[in-house]
Amino acid sequence: FVINFTTWIKIETKVEGMAYSGPIIQLEDGWKEIQEKAIDVLQDRLNNRLTSKFDQKIYISIYTKCYDMCTQRSPYNWSKDLYERQGDSVQTYLTNTVLPALRIKSEQGGTMLLTELLLRWSNHQIMTKWMKKFFAYLDRYHVVHHTVPNLSEACLKRFKENIYDEMRGNATAAILDLVNQDREGNIINKDLVKGIVQLYEAVDFGSLDSYKSDLEQPLIDATRNYYANKGENWIASLSTPEYLLKAEHALNEEKNRVATYLNPSSERMLLSVCEEELLQKVQMVLLEKKCSGCHVLLVNGKSQDLRRMFNLFSRLEKGLHPMASVVEQFIVSRGNDIIDQRRARLESGEKDKNDDPSFVKALLALHDKYLAVIKSDFSGHSLFQKALKDAFVEIVNKKVGMYTTAELMSTFADRVLRSGGEKLNETEVEDNLDHIVQLFSYLTDKDLFAEIYRNQLAKRLLNQRSASDDAEKAMIAKLKMQCGTHFTSKMEGMLSDLAVGVDQRTEFQSRMQEHSTRMDYSVQVLTTGFWPTYKSPDLVLPQEMNKCMDIFTAWHNGKHGNRRLSWMYSLGNATVKATFGKKSYDLQVTTLQAVALNVLNNGKTMSFKELATALNLEETILKPLMHSLSCGRYKVISKIPQSNRINTTDKFVANSKFSSNNRRIRIPMASLDASHNNERVQEDRTIAIEAAAVRIMKARKTMQHQQLQAEIMSQLAFFKPNPRDIKRRIEVLIDRDYLARSESNSNVYNYQA
Amino acid sequence: KALLPALDPGFLEHSDFRDFYKFCFKFNLHGTHKTHEKDLAINLMEMVLKERIDKERIETFCSFLKTTKDPTYERMTLDQWSSFLEFCVEVKDLKKDYDEENSAWPTLIDDYVEYMENQ
């Protein structure tokens, strides 16, 4: 057994590569040497702020002494003792030297304490470093084999328990005081603070727990108090923009503070406390401040201030909702101003017609303005876009006077697209149309707009009053993009009819030349259904016209045998060469006017009743017809007796005294048809509701009333029916056996297959 | 009219009476009509519901029908007729038990309740 033990020692020394072959070192001797040469020297140097570098030879000798003392065979293996004594020396140093010094400085106030503490801490780090170096062998074997803390940990722990734990209270207080001074704008020693913060960070060997509980938490609390105070002062004495400026500045400062001398993990918490005290608490006060709140900023277009407000409030959770709400209300009030202006004009006597360009332009401008504001000041944030949308939905669906905004908008579009309407260049036309479509998207009664627009489009197309075909197509395309193909199918049908018409006319022209007629004749065929319905009087035409019509009808039937033609005499134009005395004129008139003129040719006098019979026209048509020829600007026909109203007792004769400087004269005639058919729109709505109801019930088989109502509403994109209307339609469907009430629950409907 | 007093529908359960009540409506239809003229409906209703439904309810409803100027109520449909009975059974107190938003009574009955509120 003894032999084996000896062998073991031999192996150990072999592995180490260094064989000690001198006399046994006794503990006290060895320790004394280490103490005197290393520990005392080190402490002395630290105390006197001398450099702590050790001469290489000395260092090696101490290291070796330690090594030797730890590798001697038992009972002379002094590892445990060295470990303990090393620890004790550190302990003694800390308690006898470091702590008293700190206590003295503690009395002297914040910066003094901190400076001393920083010094002592950096000293300790140096001491730890040298301890590790001198006693490195302990770290390698004793620590590992006995599972005790290594020298770094042990040293740190001693510092924490003896120095840090006692000083932390005052140190924290000192730091907080410096931070507040910094906040007040005084110069402080930032490096000092940073150094101490690093102590807090390091003291737990790997975790930030001490930093968090001993420094971070108190800092957060102090910050909260500080800004609660400041906030109170500022809110009382500053305007909103001034306050926001200060708040923004403070937040930036705090962010920099963390970067400069705190631990980065504190940033989120610190900033959130500031945001809470400076912004969250006073948000409503800031928004609603009498002369400088959000509303006022909007009124005065204070872009920078609004942007700052947006940026600051976006830091808060749901912080933008109140602001968006103010913006929405503001836009609504601006819209109401525009509406009120219209109302005032109407009340002061202006004629209420379906054309109010200044109103529409004002709405477009308002929309444009705040679209831009949202982009520039609110970063295009969706919450504000929604505010704009909701505001305009409210504005655009209000009605003042006899005409809805839908109609006024359509008429404005008509102005833009009509030749002789608004004078705009190509880009301006495009912009206007774009904006009109944006405004259109807010209308609930989109189908009403479509109907009016279609009627006005037809008028433009048939009277060749479109300024630009491309613009017409572009507008229809925009509406299609908003609402889908079905919405614009009729309008596109109208355009295609005209395109076909061009080709057809060329083809027909060659056919016409085969016959000898005294007039230039062309026909435009319209597909019923695409176009609005027009009055179609059964006019009596002169023979030459009838002849032309017959030729066309024959030719057309040859091409399209299964299509029926229906002549619309209330539409159509003619150029009539009229000679009064020696002068001749080209009169541009409607078909009806041309036929009337023809009947009154050669100076014939006819009474109203005779005309009615000859032309086979009823009063409602003949009156406006004769009015246009005898009471308008160009009185080519004389009315007997002269007046501005057509009476059934009047007589008419060509005006032999008629003269004008213009060779070409256009004689307009009042439109015979209403601007749109409101009943048609209502009818279509009824059908749409029923169709939706049947469609839904067919798919779902059974449904509760409220659900069905909600589904129907969501499926109807172009108008919003009220619940009563839906109920009525459902009752009709019940009556017609499409649906039935459930026997068990009268609130539920069943689909009847 | 002659036969009815002889019958005694008072003993019928509600579900049976409901069928009987609907039958009365259908039985009196003329030709291919599926609805009744207002006056006929009023008379019929008063007769059939006499012992069964609260007198005041019938009276007020009939006077509402007589005074309303809505042209769509000139004729009564089977749905309106049947629903009225259910309405009388379910909704005793017009103020408390009637919920227009959450129920699916025919608009005729909605208008009747509104008429009663304005009285």
PDB file of C-alpha atoms in Angstrom, chain A residues 87-244:
ATOM      1  CA  GLY A  87      -9.469  35.042   1.391  1.00  0.00           C
ATOM      2  CA  ASP A  88      -8.943  36.317   4.882  1.00  0.00           C
ATOM      3  CA  SER A  89      -6.316  38.768   3.769  1.00  0.00           C
ATOM      4  CA  VAL A  90      -8.699  40.252   1.294  1.00  0.00           C
ATOM      5  CA  GLN A  91     -11.390  40.317   3.910  1.00  0.00           C
ATOM      6  CA  THR A  92      -9.148  42.019   6.419  1.00  0.00           C
ATOM      7  CA  TYR A  93      -8.039  44.574   3.925  1.00  0.00           C
ATOM      8  CA  LEU A  94     -11.580  45.409   2.994  1.00  0.00           C
ATOM      9  CA  THR A  95     -12.864  45.682   6.533  1.00  0.00           C
ATOM     10  CA  ASN A  96      -9.887  47.421   8.085  1.00  0.00           C
ATOM     11  CA  THR A  97      -8.779  49.728   5.361  1.00  0.00           C
ATOM     12  CA  VAL A  98     -11.366  50.175   2.672  1.00  0.00           C
ATOM     13  CA  LEU A  99     -14.527  50.368   4.682  1.00  0.00           C
ATOM     14  CA  PRO A 100     -13.405  53.017   7.182  1.00  0.00           C
ATOM     15  CA  ALA A 101     -12.151  55.208   4.368  1.00  0.00           C
ATOM     16  CA  LEU A 102     -15.464  54.969   2.655  1.00  0.00           C
ATOM     17  CA  ARG A 103     -17.380  55.715   5.784  1.00  0.00           C
ATOM     18  CA  ILE A 104     -15.492  58.951   6.211  1.00  0.00           C
ATOM     19  CA  LYS A 105     -16.207  60.016   2.663  1.00  0.00           C
ATOM     20  CA  SER A 106     -19.794  59.019   3.060  1.00  0.00           C
ATOM     21  CA  GLU A 107     -20.189  61.836   5.560  1.00  0.00           C
ATOM     22  CA  GLN A 108     -18.772  64.296   3.129  1.00  0.00           C
ATOM     23  CA  GLY A 109     -21.405  64.001   0.534  1.00  0.00           C
ATOM     24  CA  GLY A 110     -22.346  62.446  -2.723  1.00  0.00           C
ATOM     25  CA  THR A 111     -19.558  63.075  -5.167  1.00  0.00           C
ATOM     26  CA  MET A 112     -16.890  62.488  -2.545  1.00  0.00           C
ATOM     27  CA  LEU A 113     -18.340  59.127  -1.702  1.00  0.00           C
ATOM     28  CA  LEU A 114     -18.707  58.119  -5.300  1.00  0.00           C
ATOM     29  CA  THR A 115     -15.171  59.100  -6.166  1.00  0.00           C
ATOM     30  CA  GLU A 116     -13.821  57.129  -3.267  1.00  0.00           C
ATOM     31  CA  LEU A 117     -16.020  54.167  -4.035  1.00  0.00           C
ATOM     32  CA  LEU A 118     -14.892  54.127  -7.616  1.00  0.00           C
ATOM     33  CA  LEU A 119     -11.297  54.233  -6.516  1.00  0.00           C
ATOM     34  CA  ARG A 120     -11.765  51.429  -4.036  1.00  0.00           C
ATOM     35  CA  TRP A 121     -13.592  49.376  -6.594  1.00  0.00           C
ATOM     36  CA  SER A 122     -10.914  49.703  -9.201  1.00  0.00           C
ATOM     37  CA  ASN A 123      -8.355  48.901  -6.520  1.00  0.00           C
ATOM     38  CA  HIS A 124     -10.281  45.809  -5.672  1.00  0.00           C
ATOM     39  CA  GLN A 125     -10.289  44.766  -9.255  1.00  0.00           C
ATOM     40  CA  ILE A 126      -6.526  45.129  -9.349  1.00  0.00           C
ATOM     41  CA  MET A 127      -6.205  43.176  -6.140  1.00  0.00           C
ATOM     42  CA  THR A 128      -8.400  40.458  -7.528  1.00  0.00           C
ATOM     43  CA  LYS A 129      -6.299  40.305 -10.650  1.00  0.00           C
ATOM     44  CA  TRP A 130      -3.102  39.812  -8.714  1.00  0.00           C
ATOM     45  CA  MET A 131      -4.634  37.326  -6.343  1.00  0.00           C
ATOM     46  CA  LYS A 132      -5.651  35.316  -9.301  1.00  0.00           C
ATOM     47  CA  LYS A 133      -2.212  35.497 -10.721  1.00  0.00           C
ATOM     48  CA  PHE A 134      -0.347  34.671  -7.569  1.00  0.00           C
ATOM     49  CA  PHE A 135      -2.677  31.936  -6.473  1.00  0.00           C
ATOM     50  CA  ALA A 136      -3.494  30.664  -9.918  1.00  0.00           C
ATOM     51  CA  TYR A 137      -2.692  27.113  -8.897  1.00  0.00           C
ATOM     52  CA  LEU A 138      -5.504  27.210  -6.390  1.00  0.00           C
ATOM     53  CA  ASP A 139      -7.913  28.035  -9.159  1.00  0.00           C
ATOM     54  CA  ARG A 140      -6.705  25.126 -11.183  1.00  0.00           C
ATOM     55  CA  TYR A 141      -6.885  22.332  -8.671  1.00  0.00           C
ATOM     56  CA  HIS A 142      -8.138  23.208  -5.234  1.00  0.00           C
ATOM     57  CA  VAL A 143     -11.157  25.092  -6.472  1.00  0.00           C
ATOM     58  CA  VAL A 144     -12.094  22.421  -8.951  1.00  0.00           C
ATOM     59  CA  HIS A 145     -11.616  19.460  -6.614  1.00  0.00           C
ATOM     60  CA  HIS A 146     -13.363  21.009  -3.666  1.00  0.00           C
ATOM     61  CA  THR A 147     -16.131  22.819  -5.480  1.00  0.00           C
ATOM     62  CA  VAL A 148     -15.504  26.126  -3.829  1.00  0.00           C
ATOM     63  CA  PRO A 149     -15.883  29.485  -5.523  1.00  0.00           C
ATOM     64  CA  ASN A 150     -12.957  30.401  -7.696  1.00  0.00           C
ATOM     65  CA  LEU A 151     -10.784  33.322  -6.704  1.00  0.00           C
ATOM     66  CA  SER A 152     -12.618  35.864  -8.861  1.00  0.00           C
ATOM     67  CA  GLU A 153     -15.971  34.907  -7.472  1.00  0.00           C
ATOM     68  CA  ALA A 154     -14.733  34.729  -3.917  1.00  0.00           C
ATOM     69  CA  CYS A 155     -13.045  38.107  -4.086  1.00  0.00           C
ATOM     70  CA  LEU A 156     -16.053  39.695  -5.659  1.00  0.00           C
ATOM     71  CA  LYS A 157     -18.338  38.203  -3.069  1.00  0.00           C
ATOM     72  CA  ARG A 158     -16.224  39.651  -0.310  1.00  0.00           C
ATOM     73  CA  PHE A 159     -16.376  43.064  -1.867  1.00  0.00           C
ATOM     74  CA  LYS A 160     -20.109  42.815  -2.287  1.00  0.00           C
ATOM     75  CA  GLU A 161     -20.794  41.674   1.243  1.00  0.00           C
ATOM     76  CA  ASN A 162     -18.375  43.981   2.989  1.00  0.00           C
ATOM     77  CA  ILE A 163     -18.376  47.092   0.945  1.00  0.00           C
ATOM     78  CA  TYR A 164     -21.121  47.190  -1.614  1.00  0.00           C
ATOM     79  CA  ASP A 165     -23.977  46.128   0.632  1.00  0.00           C
ATOM     80  CA  GLU A 166     -23.225  48.851   3.104  1.00  0.00           C
ATOM     81  CA  MET A 167     -22.524  51.625   0.644  1.00  0.00           C
ATOM     82  CA  ARG A 168     -25.155  51.007  -1.929  1.00  0.00           C
ATOM     83  CA  GLY A 169     -27.867  53.041  -0.280  1.00  0.00           C
ATOM     84  CA  ASN A 170     -25.835  56.188  -0.112  1.00  0.00           C
ATOM     85  CA  ALA A 171     -24.232  55.570  -3.467  1.00  0.00           C
ATOM     86  CA  THR A 172     -27.596  55.247  -5.135  1.00  0.00           C
ATOM     87  CA  ALA A 173     -28.799  58.412  -3.471  1.00  0.00           C
ATOM     88  CA  ALA A 174     -25.697  60.197  -4.656  1.00  0.00           C
ATOM     89  CA  ILE A 175     -26.211  59.018  -8.206  1.00  0.00           C
ATOM     90  CA  LEU A 176     -29.848  60.001  -8.255  1.00  0.00           C
ATOM     91  CA  ASP A 177     -28.889  63.420  -7.048  1.00  0.00           C
ATOM     92  CA  LEU A 178     -26.358  63.797  -9.844  1.00  0.00           C
ATOM     93  CA  VAL A 179     -28.878  62.611 -12.404  1.00  0.00           C
ATOM     94  CA  ASN A 180     -31.354  65.216 -11.311  1.00  0.00           C
ATOM     95  CA  GLN A 181     -28.676  67.877 -11.475  1.00  0.00           C
ATOM     96  CA  ASP A 182     -27.890  66.712 -14.960  1.00  0.00           C
ATOM     97  CA  ARG A 183     -31.554  67.047 -15.806  1.00  0.00           C
ATOM     98  CA  GLU A 184     -31.605  70.546 -14.462  1.00  0.00           C
ATOM     99  CA  GLY A 185     -28.830  71.443 -16.830  1.00  0.00           C
ATOM    100  CA  ASN A 186     -25.899  71.409 -14.414  1.00  0.00           C
ATOM    101  CA  ILE A 187     -22.603  69.877 -15.407  1.00  0.00           C
ATOM    102  CA  ILE A 188     -21.862  66.573 -13.729  1.00  0.00           C
ATOM    103  CA  ASN A 189     -19.047  64.074 -13.932  1.00  0.00           C
ATOM    104  CA  LYS A 190     -20.548  61.536 -16.250  1.00  0.00           C
ATOM    105  CA  ASP A 191     -17.564  59.242 -16.251  1.00  0.00           C
ATOM    106  CA  LEU A 192     -17.811  58.953 -12.502  1.00  0.00           C
ATOM    107  CA  VAL A 193     -21.401  57.917 -12.721  1.00  0.00           C
ATOM    108  CA  LYS A 194     -20.652  55.478 -15.487  1.00  0.00           C
ATOM    109  CA  GLY A 195     -17.888  53.920 -13.438  1.00  0.00           C
ATOM    110  CA  ILE A 196     -20.160  53.397 -10.449  1.00  0.00           C
ATOM    111  CA  VAL A 197     -22.917  52.007 -12.644  1.00  0.00           C
ATOM    112  CA  GLN A 198     -20.433  49.466 -13.887  1.00  0.00           C
ATOM    113  CA  LEU A 199     -19.836  48.469 -10.273  1.00  0.00           C
ATOM    114  CA  TYR A 200     -23.519  47.808  -9.839  1.00  0.00           C
ATOM    115  CA  GLU A 201     -23.542  45.837 -13.060  1.00  0.00           C
ATOM    116  CA  ALA A 202     -20.528  43.746 -12.069  1.00  0.00           C
ATOM    117  CA  VAL A 203     -21.276  43.030  -8.448  1.00  0.00           C
ATOM    118  CA  ASP A 204     -23.477  39.998  -9.089  1.00  0.00           C
ATOM    119  CA  PHE A 205     -21.071  38.102 -11.231  1.00  0.00           C
ATOM    120  CA  GLY A 206     -23.081  37.660 -14.370  1.00  0.00           C
ATOM    121  CA  SER A 207     -26.557  38.863 -13.451  1.00  0.00           C
ATOM    122  CA  LEU A 208     -27.959  42.361 -13.302  1.00  0.00           C
ATOM    123  CA  ASP A 209     -30.129  41.686 -10.258  1.00  0.00           C
ATOM    124  CA  SER A 210     -28.307  44.076  -7.952  1.00  0.00           C
ATOM    125  CA  TYR A 211     -28.201  46.726 -10.625  1.00  0.00           C
ATOM    126  CA  LYS A 212     -31.915  46.381 -11.143  1.00  0.00           C
ATOM    127  CA  SER A 213     -33.003  46.404  -7.540  1.00  0.00           C
ATOM    128  CA  ASP A 214     -30.414  48.756  -6.065  1.00  0.00           C
ATOM    129  CA  LEU A 215     -30.084  51.319  -8.817  1.00  0.00           C
ATOM    130  CA  GLU A 216     -32.540  50.888 -11.626  1.00  0.00           C
ATOM    131  CA  GLN A 217     -35.668  50.703  -9.522  1.00  0.00           C
ATOM    132  CA  PRO A 218     -34.833  53.740  -7.386  1.00  0.00           C
ATOM    133  CA  LEU A 219     -33.907  55.593 -10.555  1.00  0.00           C
ATOM    134  CA  ILE A 220     -37.227  54.754 -12.134  1.00  0.00           C
ATOM    135  CA  ASP A 221     -39.088  55.955  -9.061  1.00  0.00           C
ATOM    136  CA  ALA A 222     -37.074  59.156  -8.881  1.00  0.00           C
ATOM    137  CA  THR A 223     -37.616  59.749 -12.576  1.00  0.00           C
ATOM    138  CA  ARG A 224     -41.307  59.291 -12.173  1.00  0.00           C
ATOM    139  CA  ASN A 225     -41.401  61.873  -9.418  1.00  0.00           C
ATOM    140  CA  TYR A 226     -39.201  64.253 -11.309  1.00  0.00           C
ATOM    141  CA  TYR A 227     -41.311  64.230 -14.424  1.00  0.00           C
ATOM    142  CA  ALA A 228     -44.576  64.169 -12.588  1.00  0.00           C
ATOM    143  CA  ASN A 229     -43.498  67.432 -11.091  1.00  0.00           C
ATOM    144  CA  LYS A 230     -42.188  68.923 -14.282  1.00  0.00           C
ATOM    145  CA  GLY A 231     -45.228  67.788 -16.157  1.00  0.00           C
ATOM    146  CA  GLU A 232     -47.492  69.547 -13.701  1.00  0.00           C
ATOM    147  CA  ASN A 233     -45.579  72.770 -14.029  1.00  0.00           C
ATOM    148  CA  TRP A 234     -45.377  72.696 -17.754  1.00  0.00           C
ATOM    149  CA  ILE A 235     -48.973  71.799 -18.358  1.00  0.00           C
ATOM    150  CA  ALA A 236     -50.109  74.730 -16.293  1.00  0.00           C
ATOM    151  CA  SER A 237     -47.865  77.308 -17.876  1.00  0.00           C
ATOM    152  CA  LEU A 238     -47.167  76.216 -21.430  1.00  0.00           C
ATOM    153  CA  SER A 239     -49.146  75.961 -24.629  1.00  0.00           C
ATOM    154  CA  THR A 240     -49.481  72.560 -26.221  1.00  0.00           C
ATOM    155  CA  PRO A 241     -46.758  73.026 -28.836  1.00  0.00           C
ATOM    156  CA  GLU A 242     -44.381  74.425 -26.209  1.00  0.00           C
ATOM    157  CA  TYR A 243     -45.120  71.525 -23.892  1.00  0.00           C
ATOM    158  CA  LEU A 244     -44.605  68.993 -26.647  1.00  0.00           C
TER     159      LEU A 244
END
